[in-house]
């Protein structure tokens, strides 16, 4: 809705009556998952560059990157869909494994 301050869209959506509480919750969880996804990016990028510099095989580095991306996608899926506090530990485990 607001291209001048798009980061405020979730806040505006929360206050509007256009979306159900479940939809607002999903949007907030997706936004949080996106923000958390930036946490491990410098680590994996540094590891890939270091591995490349050290002469590790491309197959190995591709496997590491693939596993990382798979874990991060799983993390975002769990973050978006899990609303039960007990089940949220699975999300925390995947987050820990991917960092």
PDB file of C-alpha atoms in Angstrom:
ATOM      1  CA  UNK A   1       0.000   0.000   0.000  1.00  0.00           C
ATOM      2  CA  UNK A   2       2.765   2.468   0.868  1.00  0.00           C
ATOM      3  CA  UNK A   3       5.757   2.521  -1.452  1.00  0.00           C
ATOM      4  CA  UNK A   4       7.364   5.349   0.544  1.00  0.00           C
ATOM      5  CA  UNK A   5       7.566   3.261   3.748  1.00  0.00           C
ATOM      6  CA  UNK A   6       6.811  -0.340   2.740  1.00  0.00           C
ATOM      7  CA  UNK A   7       8.219  -1.803   5.963  1.00  0.00           C
ATOM      8  CA  UNK A   8       5.264  -0.325   7.771  1.00  0.00           C
ATOM      9  CA  UNK A   9       2.764  -2.342   5.742  1.00  0.00           C
ATOM     10  CA  UNK A  10       2.535  -5.152   8.306  1.00  0.00           C
ATOM     11  CA  UNK A  11       1.813  -2.628  11.041  1.00  0.00           C
ATOM     12  CA  UNK A  12      -0.871  -0.959   8.931  1.00  0.00           C
ATOM     13  CA  UNK A  13      -2.376  -4.326   8.018  1.00  0.00           C
ATOM     14  CA  UNK A  14      -2.483  -5.262  11.705  1.00  0.00           C
ATOM     15  CA  UNK A  15      -4.583  -2.212  12.455  1.00  0.00           C
ATOM     16  CA  UNK A  16      -6.933  -2.594   9.504  1.00  0.00           C
ATOM     17  CA  UNK A  17      -9.980  -4.839   9.476  1.00  0.00           C
ATOM     18  CA  UNK A  18      -9.275  -6.177   5.972  1.00  0.00           C
ATOM     19  CA  UNK A  19      -7.457  -9.281   7.213  1.00  0.00           C
ATOM     20  CA  UNK A  20      -8.325 -11.923   9.792  1.00  0.00           C
ATOM     21  CA  UNK A  21      -6.134 -12.329  12.896  1.00  0.00           C
ATOM     22  CA  UNK A  22      -4.850 -15.597  11.404  1.00  0.00           C
ATOM     23  CA  UNK A  23      -3.771 -13.844   8.205  1.00  0.00           C
ATOM     24  CA  UNK A  24      -2.092 -11.047  10.162  1.00  0.00           C
ATOM     25  CA  UNK A  25      -0.308 -13.635  12.296  1.00  0.00           C
ATOM     26  CA  UNK A  26       0.927 -15.438   9.190  1.00  0.00           C
ATOM     27  CA  UNK A  27       2.200 -12.190   7.675  1.00  0.00           C
ATOM     28  CA  UNK A  28       4.007 -11.298  10.902  1.00  0.00           C
ATOM     29  CA  UNK A  29       5.595 -14.757  11.108  1.00  0.00           C
ATOM     30  CA  UNK A  30       6.709 -14.541   7.474  1.00  0.00           C
ATOM     31  CA  UNK A  31       8.228 -11.120   8.084  1.00  0.00           C
ATOM     32  CA  UNK A  32      10.064 -12.435  11.157  1.00  0.00           C
ATOM     33  CA  UNK A  33      11.305 -15.465   9.209  1.00  0.00           C
ATOM     34  CA  UNK A  34      12.609 -13.185   6.477  1.00  0.00           C
ATOM     35  CA  UNK A  35      14.452 -11.028   9.000  1.00  0.00           C
ATOM     36  CA  UNK A  36      15.904 -14.082  10.743  1.00  0.00           C
ATOM     37  CA  UNK A  37      17.049 -15.476   7.412  1.00  0.00           C
ATOM     38  CA  UNK A  38      19.571 -12.669   7.134  1.00  0.00           C
ATOM     39  CA  UNK A  39      21.297 -13.825  10.349  1.00  0.00           C
ATOM     40  CA  UNK A  40      23.129 -16.779   8.859  1.00  0.00           C
ATOM     41  CA  UNK A  41      23.835 -15.308   5.438  1.00  0.00           C
ATOM     42  CA  UNK A  42      27.232 -13.757   6.313  1.00  0.00           C
ATOM     43  CA  UNK A  43      28.298 -17.026   7.930  1.00  0.00           C
ATOM     44  CA  UNK A  44      27.440 -19.263   4.981  1.00  0.00           C
ATOM     45  CA  UNK A  45      28.862 -16.782   2.462  1.00  0.00           C
ATOM     46  CA  UNK A  46      32.130 -16.581   4.402  1.00  0.00           C
ATOM     47  CA  UNK A  47      32.258 -20.365   4.712  1.00  0.00           C
ATOM     48  CA  UNK A  48      31.727 -20.852   0.975  1.00  0.00           C
ATOM     49  CA  UNK A  49      34.400 -18.279   0.083  1.00  0.00           C
ATOM     50  CA  UNK A  50      36.813 -19.784   2.632  1.00  0.00           C
ATOM     51  CA  UNK A  51      36.137 -23.276   1.308  1.00  0.00           C
ATOM     52  CA  UNK A  52      36.688 -22.124  -2.244  1.00  0.00           C
ATOM     53  CA  UNK A  53      39.925 -20.385  -1.237  1.00  0.00           C
ATOM     54  CA  UNK A  54      41.067 -23.535   0.582  1.00  0.00           C
ATOM     55  CA  UNK A  55      40.503 -25.552  -2.576  1.00  0.00           C
ATOM     56  CA  UNK A  56      37.553 -27.664  -1.444  1.00  0.00           C
ATOM     57  CA  UNK A  57      35.781 -29.373  -4.299  1.00  0.00           C
ATOM     58  CA  UNK A  58      32.893 -27.651  -6.006  1.00  0.00           C
ATOM     59  CA  UNK A  59      30.718 -30.722  -5.377  1.00  0.00           C
ATOM     60  CA  UNK A  60      31.332 -30.480  -1.642  1.00  0.00           C
ATOM     61  CA  UNK A  61      30.663 -26.733  -1.519  1.00  0.00           C
ATOM     62  CA  UNK A  62      27.529 -27.167  -3.626  1.00  0.00           C
ATOM     63  CA  UNK A  63      26.314 -29.847  -1.221  1.00  0.00           C
ATOM     64  CA  UNK A  64      26.957 -27.585   1.771  1.00  0.00           C
ATOM     65  CA  UNK A  65      25.125 -24.702   0.088  1.00  0.00           C
ATOM     66  CA  UNK A  66      22.252 -26.999  -0.913  1.00  0.00           C
ATOM     67  CA  UNK A  67      21.861 -28.349   2.615  1.00  0.00           C
ATOM     68  CA  UNK A  68      21.933 -24.818   4.005  1.00  0.00           C
ATOM     69  CA  UNK A  69      19.280 -23.622   1.550  1.00  0.00           C
ATOM     70  CA  UNK A  70      17.124 -26.673   2.242  1.00  0.00           C
ATOM     71  CA  UNK A  71      17.315 -26.047   5.983  1.00  0.00           C
ATOM     72  CA  UNK A  72      16.505 -22.362   5.543  1.00  0.00           C
ATOM     73  CA  UNK A  73      13.478 -23.143   3.365  1.00  0.00           C
ATOM     74  CA  UNK A  74      12.320 -25.673   5.957  1.00  0.00           C
ATOM     75  CA  UNK A  75      12.822 -23.051   8.656  1.00  0.00           C
ATOM     76  CA  UNK A  76      10.683 -20.477   6.814  1.00  0.00           C
ATOM     77  CA  UNK A  77       7.969 -23.081   6.214  1.00  0.00           C
ATOM     78  CA  UNK A  78       7.933 -24.081   9.891  1.00  0.00           C
ATOM     79  CA  UNK A  79       8.024 -20.466  11.031  1.00  0.00           C
ATOM     80  CA  UNK A  80       5.038 -19.640   8.832  1.00  0.00           C
ATOM     81  CA  UNK A  81       2.906 -22.680   9.607  1.00  0.00           C
ATOM     82  CA  UNK A  82       3.633 -23.750  13.182  1.00  0.00           C
ATOM     83  CA  UNK A  83       1.563 -21.923  15.787  1.00  0.00           C
ATOM     84  CA  UNK A  84       1.720 -24.506  18.598  1.00  0.00           C
ATOM     85  CA  UNK A  85       4.417 -23.513  21.140  1.00  0.00           C
ATOM     86  CA  UNK A  86       5.424 -27.146  21.688  1.00  0.00           C
ATOM     87  CA  UNK A  87       5.880 -27.750  17.965  1.00  0.00           C
ATOM     88  CA  UNK A  88       7.834 -24.535  17.574  1.00  0.00           C
ATOM     89  CA  UNK A  89      10.888 -26.317  18.988  1.00  0.00           C
ATOM     90  CA  UNK A  90      11.210 -28.062  15.613  1.00  0.00           C
ATOM     91  CA  UNK A  91      11.609 -24.634  14.036  1.00  0.00           C
ATOM     92  CA  UNK A  92      14.253 -23.722  16.610  1.00  0.00           C
ATOM     93  CA  UNK A  93      16.133 -26.942  15.875  1.00  0.00           C
ATOM     94  CA  UNK A  94      16.135 -26.256  12.129  1.00  0.00           C
ATOM     95  CA  UNK A  95      17.269 -22.666  12.795  1.00  0.00           C
ATOM     96  CA  UNK A  96      20.134 -23.934  14.946  1.00  0.00           C
ATOM     97  CA  UNK A  97      21.166 -26.530  12.345  1.00  0.00           C
ATOM     98  CA  UNK A  98      21.243 -23.908   9.599  1.00  0.00           C
ATOM     99  CA  UNK A  99      23.471 -21.525  11.517  1.00  0.00           C
TER     100      UNK A  99
END
